[in-house]
Amino acid sequence: LAKTTQPISMDSYEGQEVNITCSHNNIATNDYITWYQQFPSQGPRFIIQGYKTKVTNEVASLFIPADRKSSTLSLPRVSLSDTAVYYCLVGGGGGFKTIFGAGTRLFVKA
Amino acid sequence: NAGVTQTPKFQVLKTGQSMTLQCAQDMNHNSMYWYRQDPGMGLRLIYYSASEGTTDKGEVPNGYNVSRLNKREFSLRLESAAPSQTSVYFCASNEDRVNTEAFFGQGTRLTVV
């Protein structure tokens, strides 16, 4: 199983763009990269998933370089409500033999 | 659309007691999962069920049993609760293809004293 490494925490201000990078050196050929968001006292919520290059949805963008050994979640113009823990997962998109690490605690300040 | 529903939301047990955590999903998903999350930690997979009638161990299965009652329901049982099982338990489900979005319940906060 591919292990992921993310920063433990990040601080930002409202209106800024936030980029969270995840390292996954042992990613397998058929692994996808998925990001989840978790608020206190709630279950994780899917944000975005990708295999290579760039993926964008209404919430975030995901950048994946050609070697796929890392990925960057980009949150445009964050607000206070984006304060949460963000998990990078490699492998099954949901939980099928997928390990959640400690995640990155993002704190958005006014 | 309820998604994934877990019951109870909170529970306090004494050491040695048993209990069953219930999980139901209404999205017709084939795969279901049980995780535990300790304070300040990520989620660890306890058991999963890739499809109705099958269950498999995850990362931390000791002290737990599961039952996939039907396609909708996946229960987690603690036969003899221990303080080390104090945690927040999350149930999740997704389609049977591995790289698909998972939906999580709101969690069950369990305290074993």
PDB file of C-alpha atoms in Angstrom:
ATOM      1  CA  LEU A   1       0.000   0.000   0.000  1.00  0.00           C
ATOM      2  CA  ALA A   2       1.344   3.400  -0.959  1.00  0.00           C
ATOM      3  CA  LYS A   3       2.120   5.552   2.053  1.00  0.00           C
ATOM      4  CA  THR A   4       1.464   9.279   1.931  1.00  0.00           C
ATOM      5  CA  THR A   5       3.239  12.183   3.601  1.00  0.00           C
ATOM      6  CA  GLN A   6       1.549  15.534   4.162  1.00  0.00           C
ATOM      7  CA  PRO A   7       2.340  18.586   6.291  1.00  0.00           C
ATOM      8  CA  ILE A   8       0.817  18.263   9.731  1.00  0.00           C
ATOM      9  CA  SER A   9      -0.687  21.734   9.717  1.00  0.00           C
ATOM     10  CA  MET A  10      -1.009  24.922   7.682  1.00  0.00           C
ATOM     11  CA  ASP A  11      -2.316  28.399   8.394  1.00  0.00           C
ATOM     12  CA  SER A  12      -3.875  30.771   5.888  1.00  0.00           C
ATOM     13  CA  TYR A  13      -5.997  33.896   5.680  1.00  0.00           C
ATOM     14  CA  GLU A  14      -9.397  34.333   4.150  1.00  0.00           C
ATOM     15  CA  GLY A  15      -9.286  34.980   0.433  1.00  0.00           C
ATOM     16  CA  GLN A  16      -5.901  33.350  -0.125  1.00  0.00           C
ATOM     17  CA  GLU A  17      -5.188  30.329  -2.276  1.00  0.00           C
ATOM     18  CA  VAL A  18      -4.010  27.317  -0.302  1.00  0.00           C
ATOM     19  CA  ASN A  19      -1.884  24.534  -1.741  1.00  0.00           C
ATOM     20  CA  ILE A  20      -1.401  21.309   0.198  1.00  0.00           C
ATOM     21  CA  THR A  21       1.172  18.905  -1.179  1.00  0.00           C
ATOM     22  CA  CYS A  22       1.177  15.182  -0.600  1.00  0.00           C
ATOM     23  CA  SER A  23       4.091  12.827  -1.292  1.00  0.00           C
ATOM     24  CA  HIS A  24       3.415   9.256  -2.383  1.00  0.00           C
ATOM     25  CA  ASN A  25       6.649   7.826  -3.734  1.00  0.00           C
ATOM     26  CA  ASN A  26       5.409   4.223  -3.887  1.00  0.00           C
ATOM     27  CA  ILE A  27       2.229   4.859  -5.825  1.00  0.00           C
ATOM     28  CA  ALA A  28       1.204   1.893  -7.969  1.00  0.00           C
ATOM     29  CA  THR A  29       0.311   2.077 -11.640  1.00  0.00           C
ATOM     30  CA  ASN A  30      -3.405   1.688 -11.108  1.00  0.00           C
ATOM     31  CA  ASP A  31      -3.686   3.811  -7.945  1.00  0.00           C
ATOM     32  CA  TYR A  32      -5.775   6.946  -7.935  1.00  0.00           C
ATOM     33  CA  ILE A  33      -5.166   9.976  -5.724  1.00  0.00           C
ATOM     34  CA  THR A  34      -8.114  11.147  -3.675  1.00  0.00           C
ATOM     35  CA  TRP A  35      -8.565  13.985  -1.215  1.00  0.00           C
ATOM     36  CA  TYR A  36     -11.070  14.139   1.612  1.00  0.00           C
ATOM     37  CA  GLN A  37     -12.061  16.919   3.988  1.00  0.00           C
ATOM     38  CA  GLN A  38     -13.110  16.372   7.578  1.00  0.00           C
ATOM     39  CA  PHE A  39     -14.734  18.839   9.946  1.00  0.00           C
ATOM     40  CA  PRO A  40     -14.787  18.200  13.711  1.00  0.00           C
ATOM     41  CA  SER A  41     -17.353  15.618  14.784  1.00  0.00           C
ATOM     42  CA  GLN A  42     -18.159  14.685  11.189  1.00  0.00           C
ATOM     43  CA  GLY A  43     -17.174  11.935   8.815  1.00  0.00           C
ATOM     44  CA  PRO A  44     -14.765  12.683   5.951  1.00  0.00           C
ATOM     45  CA  ARG A  45     -16.212  14.152   2.786  1.00  0.00           C
ATOM     46  CA  PHE A  46     -14.889  13.567  -0.735  1.00  0.00           C
ATOM     47  CA  ILE A  47     -13.306  16.610  -2.378  1.00  0.00           C
ATOM     48  CA  ILE A  48     -11.578  15.499  -5.564  1.00  0.00           C
ATOM     49  CA  GLN A  49      -9.911  12.559  -7.258  1.00  0.00           C
ATOM     50  CA  GLY A  50      -7.425  12.245 -10.085  1.00  0.00           C
ATOM     51  CA  TYR A  51      -5.023   9.918 -11.846  1.00  0.00           C
ATOM     52  CA  LYS A  52      -2.670  12.252 -13.678  1.00  0.00           C
ATOM     53  CA  THR A  53      -2.251  15.879 -14.849  1.00  0.00           C
ATOM     54  CA  LYS A  54      -4.891  18.249 -13.554  1.00  0.00           C
ATOM     55  CA  VAL A  55      -8.438  17.831 -12.332  1.00  0.00           C
ATOM     56  CA  THR A  56     -10.735  20.684 -11.385  1.00  0.00           C
ATOM     57  CA  ASN A  57     -14.187  20.776  -9.870  1.00  0.00           C
ATOM     58  CA  GLU A  58     -16.314  23.448  -8.237  1.00  0.00           C
ATOM     59  CA  VAL A  59     -14.451  23.113  -4.944  1.00  0.00           C
ATOM     60  CA  ALA A  60     -10.767  22.502  -5.714  1.00  0.00           C
ATOM     61  CA  SER A  61      -8.077  21.625  -8.211  1.00  0.00           C
ATOM     62  CA  LEU A  62      -5.726  18.675  -8.073  1.00  0.00           C
ATOM     63  CA  PHE A  63      -2.326  18.836  -9.751  1.00  0.00           C
ATOM     64  CA  ILE A  64      -0.441  15.611 -10.412  1.00  0.00           C
ATOM     65  CA  PRO A  65       3.000  15.663 -12.070  1.00  0.00           C
ATOM     66  CA  ALA A  66       4.007  13.150 -14.704  1.00  0.00           C
ATOM     67  CA  ASP A  67       5.854  10.868 -12.269  1.00  0.00           C
ATOM     68  CA  ARG A  68       2.783  10.813  -9.947  1.00  0.00           C
ATOM     69  CA  LYS A  69       5.013  10.688  -6.868  1.00  0.00           C
ATOM     70  CA  SER A  70       3.295  13.716  -5.397  1.00  0.00           C
ATOM     71  CA  SER A  71       0.121  15.692  -5.773  1.00  0.00           C
ATOM     72  CA  THR A  72      -1.096  19.152  -4.774  1.00  0.00           C
ATOM     73  CA  LEU A  73      -4.572  20.063  -3.649  1.00  0.00           C
ATOM     74  CA  SER A  74      -5.357  23.689  -4.436  1.00  0.00           C
ATOM     75  CA  LEU A  75      -8.174  25.517  -2.655  1.00  0.00           C
ATOM     76  CA  PRO A  76      -8.915  28.886  -4.270  1.00  0.00           C
ATOM     77  CA  ARG A  77      -9.842  31.840  -2.075  1.00  0.00           C
ATOM     78  CA  VAL A  78     -10.358  29.988   1.194  1.00  0.00           C
ATOM     79  CA  SER A  79     -12.894  31.104   3.779  1.00  0.00           C
ATOM     80  CA  LEU A  80     -13.193  30.458   7.505  1.00  0.00           C
ATOM     81  CA  SER A  81     -15.432  27.493   6.740  1.00  0.00           C
ATOM     82  CA  ASP A  82     -12.551  25.741   4.980  1.00  0.00           C
ATOM     83  CA  THR A  83     -10.865  25.193   8.350  1.00  0.00           C
ATOM     84  CA  ALA A  84     -10.690  21.405   8.501  1.00  0.00           C
ATOM     85  CA  VAL A  85      -8.414  18.405   8.199  1.00  0.00           C
ATOM     86  CA  TYR A  86      -7.505  17.374   4.652  1.00  0.00           C
ATOM     87  CA  TYR A  87      -6.510  13.803   3.858  1.00  0.00           C
ATOM     88  CA  CYS A  88      -4.585  12.592   0.854  1.00  0.00           C
ATOM     89  CA  LEU A  89      -5.287   8.965  -0.055  1.00  0.00           C
ATOM     90  CA  VAL A  90      -3.657   6.753  -2.624  1.00  0.00           C
ATOM     91  CA  GLY A  91      -5.286   3.571  -3.837  1.00  0.00           C
ATOM     92  CA  GLY A  92      -8.991   2.864  -3.644  1.00  0.00           C
ATOM     93  CA  GLY A  93     -11.035   6.021  -3.848  1.00  0.00           C
ATOM     94  CA  GLY A  94     -13.088   5.372  -0.781  1.00  0.00           C
ATOM     95  CA  GLY A  95     -11.809   2.924   1.673  1.00  0.00           C
ATOM     96  CA  PHE A  96     -11.197  -0.338  -0.030  1.00  0.00           C
ATOM     97  CA  LYS A  97      -7.835  -1.190   1.517  1.00  0.00           C
ATOM     98  CA  THR A  98      -7.043   2.504   1.718  1.00  0.00           C
ATOM     99  CA  ILE A  99      -5.221   4.002   4.665  1.00  0.00           C
ATOM    100  CA  PHE A 100      -5.951   7.459   5.988  1.00  0.00           C
ATOM    101  CA  GLY A 101      -2.894   9.182   7.445  1.00  0.00           C
ATOM    102  CA  ALA A 102      -3.047  11.950  10.039  1.00  0.00           C
ATOM    103  CA  GLY A 103      -3.933  14.518   7.390  1.00  0.00           C
ATOM    104  CA  THR A 104      -3.183  18.243   7.208  1.00  0.00           C
ATOM    105  CA  ARG A 105      -4.931  20.558   9.621  1.00  0.00           C
ATOM    106  CA  LEU A 106      -5.747  23.767   7.753  1.00  0.00           C
ATOM    107  CA  PHE A 107      -6.618  26.778   9.883  1.00  0.00           C
ATOM    108  CA  VAL A 108      -8.043  29.772   8.051  1.00  0.00           C
ATOM    109  CA  LYS A 109      -7.863  33.071   9.872  1.00  0.00           C
ATOM    110  CA  ALA A 110      -9.875  36.233   9.322  1.00  0.00           C
TER     111      ALA A 110
ATOM    112  CA  ASN B   1     -31.635  11.007   0.766  1.00  0.00           C
ATOM    113  CA  ALA B   2     -30.114   9.883   4.088  1.00  0.00           C
ATOM    114  CA  GLY B   3     -26.843   8.461   2.716  1.00  0.00           C
ATOM    115  CA  VAL B   4     -25.049   6.520   5.471  1.00  0.00           C
ATOM    116  CA  THR B   5     -26.765   6.330   8.837  1.00  0.00           C
ATOM    117  CA  GLN B   6     -25.057   5.160  12.009  1.00  0.00           C
ATOM    118  CA  THR B   7     -26.629   4.341  15.352  1.00  0.00           C
ATOM    119  CA  PRO B   8     -26.115   5.137  18.130  1.00  0.00           C
ATOM    120  CA  LYS B   9     -24.335   8.489  17.961  1.00  0.00           C
ATOM    121  CA  PHE B  10     -22.927   8.198  21.473  1.00  0.00           C
ATOM    122  CA  GLN B  11     -22.366   5.246  23.798  1.00  0.00           C
ATOM    123  CA  VAL B  12     -20.642   4.629  27.103  1.00  0.00           C
ATOM    124  CA  LEU B  13     -19.748   1.045  27.987  1.00  0.00           C
ATOM    125  CA  LYS B  14     -18.140  -0.586  30.960  1.00  0.00           C
ATOM    126  CA  THR B  15     -15.114  -2.785  30.398  1.00  0.00           C
ATOM    127  CA  GLY B  16     -16.253  -6.250  29.369  1.00  0.00           C
ATOM    128  CA  GLN B  17     -19.668  -5.216  28.065  1.00  0.00           C
ATOM    129  CA  SER B  18     -20.702  -5.966  24.534  1.00  0.00           C
ATOM    130  CA  MET B  19     -22.508  -3.889  21.972  1.00  0.00           C
ATOM    131  CA  THR B  20     -23.274  -3.648  18.279  1.00  0.00           C
ATOM    132  CA  LEU B  21     -22.854  -0.529  16.173  1.00  0.00           C
ATOM    133  CA  GLN B  22     -25.327  -0.320  13.339  1.00  0.00           C
ATOM    134  CA  CYS B  23     -24.776   1.133   9.879  1.00  0.00           C
ATOM    135  CA  ALA B  24     -27.174   1.400   6.954  1.00  0.00           C
ATOM    136  CA  GLN B  25     -26.816   2.987   3.517  1.00  0.00           C
ATOM    137  CA  ASP B  26     -29.521   3.784   1.002  1.00  0.00           C
ATOM    138  CA  MET B  27     -27.350   4.319  -2.083  1.00  0.00           C
ATOM    139  CA  ASN B  28     -27.383   0.706  -3.278  1.00  0.00           C
ATOM    140  CA  HIS B  29     -23.629   0.485  -2.749  1.00  0.00           C
ATOM    141  CA  ASN B  30     -21.964  -2.900  -2.791  1.00  0.00           C
ATOM    142  CA  SER B  31     -19.001  -2.086  -0.542  1.00  0.00           C
ATOM    143  CA  MET B  32     -19.110  -1.019   3.083  1.00  0.00           C
ATOM    144  CA  TYR B  33     -16.426  -0.267   5.667  1.00  0.00           C
ATOM    145  CA  TRP B  34     -15.839   0.308   9.356  1.00  0.00           C
ATOM    146  CA  TYR B  35     -13.118   2.671  10.555  1.00  0.00           C
ATOM    147  CA  ARG B  36     -12.008   3.932  13.910  1.00  0.00           C
ATOM    148  CA  GLN B  37     -10.502   7.346  14.573  1.00  0.00           C
ATOM    149  CA  ASP B  38      -8.571   8.085  17.729  1.00  0.00           C
ATOM    150  CA  PRO B  39      -8.043  11.692  18.889  1.00  0.00           C
ATOM    151  CA  GLY B  40      -5.791  13.638  16.541  1.00  0.00           C
ATOM    152  CA  MET B  41      -5.286  10.633  14.303  1.00  0.00           C
ATOM    153  CA  GLY B  42      -6.370   9.546  10.881  1.00  0.00           C
ATOM    154  CA  LEU B  43      -8.847   6.774  10.220  1.00  0.00           C
ATOM    155  CA  ARG B  44      -7.861   3.128  10.465  1.00  0.00           C
ATOM    156  CA  LEU B  45      -9.773   0.410   8.668  1.00  0.00           C
ATOM    157  CA  ILE B  46     -11.225  -2.258  10.966  1.00  0.00           C
ATOM    158  CA  TYR B  47     -13.223  -4.452   8.593  1.00  0.00           C
ATOM    159  CA  TYR B  48     -14.720  -4.114   5.180  1.00  0.00           C
ATOM    160  CA  SER B  49     -17.274  -5.876   3.030  1.00  0.00           C
ATOM    161  CA  ALA B  50     -16.618  -5.739  -0.683  1.00  0.00           C
ATOM    162  CA  SER B  51     -20.042  -7.144  -1.459  1.00  0.00           C
ATOM    163  CA  GLU B  52     -23.043  -8.680   0.251  1.00  0.00           C
ATOM    164  CA  GLY B  53     -22.074 -11.943   1.891  1.00  0.00           C
ATOM    165  CA  THR B  54     -18.348 -11.201   2.168  1.00  0.00           C
ATOM    166  CA  THR B  55     -16.275  -9.578   4.883  1.00  0.00           C
ATOM    167  CA  ASP B  56     -12.541  -9.127   5.327  1.00  0.00           C
ATOM    168  CA  LYS B  57     -10.163  -7.827   7.946  1.00  0.00           C
ATOM    169  CA  GLY B  58      -8.663  -4.394   7.658  1.00  0.00           C
ATOM    170  CA  GLU B  59      -5.739  -2.871   9.499  1.00  0.00           C
ATOM    171  CA  VAL B  60      -6.996  -3.219  13.097  1.00  0.00           C
ATOM    172  CA  PRO B  61      -9.562  -6.073  13.342  1.00  0.00           C
ATOM    173  CA  ASN B  62      -8.681  -7.499  16.765  1.00  0.00           C
ATOM    174  CA  GLY B  63     -11.510  -7.253  19.276  1.00  0.00           C
ATOM    175  CA  TYR B  64     -14.203  -6.716  16.632  1.00  0.00           C
ATOM    176  CA  ASN B  65     -16.574  -8.773  14.546  1.00  0.00           C
ATOM    177  CA  VAL B  66     -18.791  -7.699  11.672  1.00  0.00           C
ATOM    178  CA  SER B  67     -21.915  -8.852   9.920  1.00  0.00           C
ATOM    179  CA  ARG B  68     -23.088  -7.847   6.473  1.00  0.00           C
ATOM    180  CA  LEU B  69     -26.753  -8.426   7.173  1.00  0.00           C
ATOM    181  CA  ASN B  70     -27.882  -7.504   3.661  1.00  0.00           C
ATOM    182  CA  LYS B  71     -26.816  -5.060   0.981  1.00  0.00           C
ATOM    183  CA  ARG B  72     -27.908  -2.065   3.056  1.00  0.00           C
ATOM    184  CA  GLU B  73     -26.629  -2.950   6.501  1.00  0.00           C
ATOM    185  CA  PHE B  74     -23.181  -3.609   7.969  1.00  0.00           C
ATOM    186  CA  SER B  75     -22.832  -3.965  11.727  1.00  0.00           C
ATOM    187  CA  LEU B  76     -19.776  -3.882  13.969  1.00  0.00           C
ATOM    188  CA  ARG B  77     -19.755  -5.840  17.224  1.00  0.00           C
ATOM    189  CA  LEU B  78     -17.549  -5.467  20.260  1.00  0.00           C
ATOM    190  CA  GLU B  79     -17.841  -8.707  22.229  1.00  0.00           C
ATOM    191  CA  SER B  80     -15.920  -7.583  25.316  1.00  0.00           C
ATOM    192  CA  ALA B  81     -15.194  -3.881  25.269  1.00  0.00           C
ATOM    193  CA  ALA B  82     -11.820  -2.590  26.457  1.00  0.00           C
ATOM    194  CA  PRO B  83     -10.707   0.990  27.235  1.00  0.00           C
ATOM    195  CA  SER B  84      -8.384   0.800  24.203  1.00  0.00           C
ATOM    196  CA  GLN B  85     -11.508   0.666  22.044  1.00  0.00           C
ATOM    197  CA  THR B  86     -12.550   4.137  23.115  1.00  0.00           C
ATOM    198  CA  SER B  87     -12.737   5.936  19.806  1.00  0.00           C
ATOM    199  CA  VAL B  88     -14.994   7.428  17.171  1.00  0.00           C
ATOM    200  CA  TYR B  89     -16.270   4.816  14.742  1.00  0.00           C
ATOM    201  CA  PHE B  90     -17.178   5.656  11.163  1.00  0.00           C
ATOM    202  CA  CYS B  91     -19.044   3.576   8.674  1.00  0.00           C
ATOM    203  CA  ALA B  92     -18.634   4.241   4.953  1.00  0.00           C
ATOM    204  CA  SER B  93     -19.858   2.853   1.659  1.00  0.00           C
ATOM    205  CA  ASN B  94     -19.051   3.105  -2.032  1.00  0.00           C
ATOM    206  CA  GLU B  95     -19.705   1.345  -5.324  1.00  0.00           C
ATOM    207  CA  ASP B  96     -17.906  -1.879  -5.968  1.00  0.00           C
ATOM    208  CA  ARG B  97     -15.265  -0.274  -8.149  1.00  0.00           C
ATOM    209  CA  VAL B  98     -12.300   0.590  -5.940  1.00  0.00           C
ATOM    210  CA  ASN B  99     -11.642   4.070  -7.217  1.00  0.00           C
ATOM    211  CA  THR B 100     -14.957   5.646  -6.431  1.00  0.00           C
ATOM    212  CA  GLU B 101     -16.038   8.219  -3.898  1.00  0.00           C
ATOM    213  CA  ALA B 102     -16.870   6.902  -0.443  1.00  0.00           C
ATOM    214  CA  PHE B 103     -19.665   8.301   1.684  1.00  0.00           C
ATOM    215  CA  PHE B 104     -19.243   8.395   5.426  1.00  0.00           C
ATOM    216  CA  GLY B 105     -21.682   8.371   8.290  1.00  0.00           C
ATOM    217  CA  GLN B 106     -21.637  10.916  11.086  1.00  0.00           C
ATOM    218  CA  GLY B 107     -19.814   8.587  13.442  1.00  0.00           C
ATOM    219  CA  THR B 108     -20.417   6.853  16.761  1.00  0.00           C
ATOM    220  CA  ARG B 109     -18.492   8.208  19.725  1.00  0.00           C
ATOM    221  CA  LEU B 110     -17.755   5.263  22.012  1.00  0.00           C
ATOM    222  CA  THR B 111     -16.258   5.530  25.480  1.00  0.00           C
ATOM    223  CA  VAL B 112     -15.233   2.428  27.413  1.00  0.00           C
ATOM    224  CA  VAL B 113     -14.670   2.990  31.114  1.00  0.00           C
TER     225      VAL B 113
END
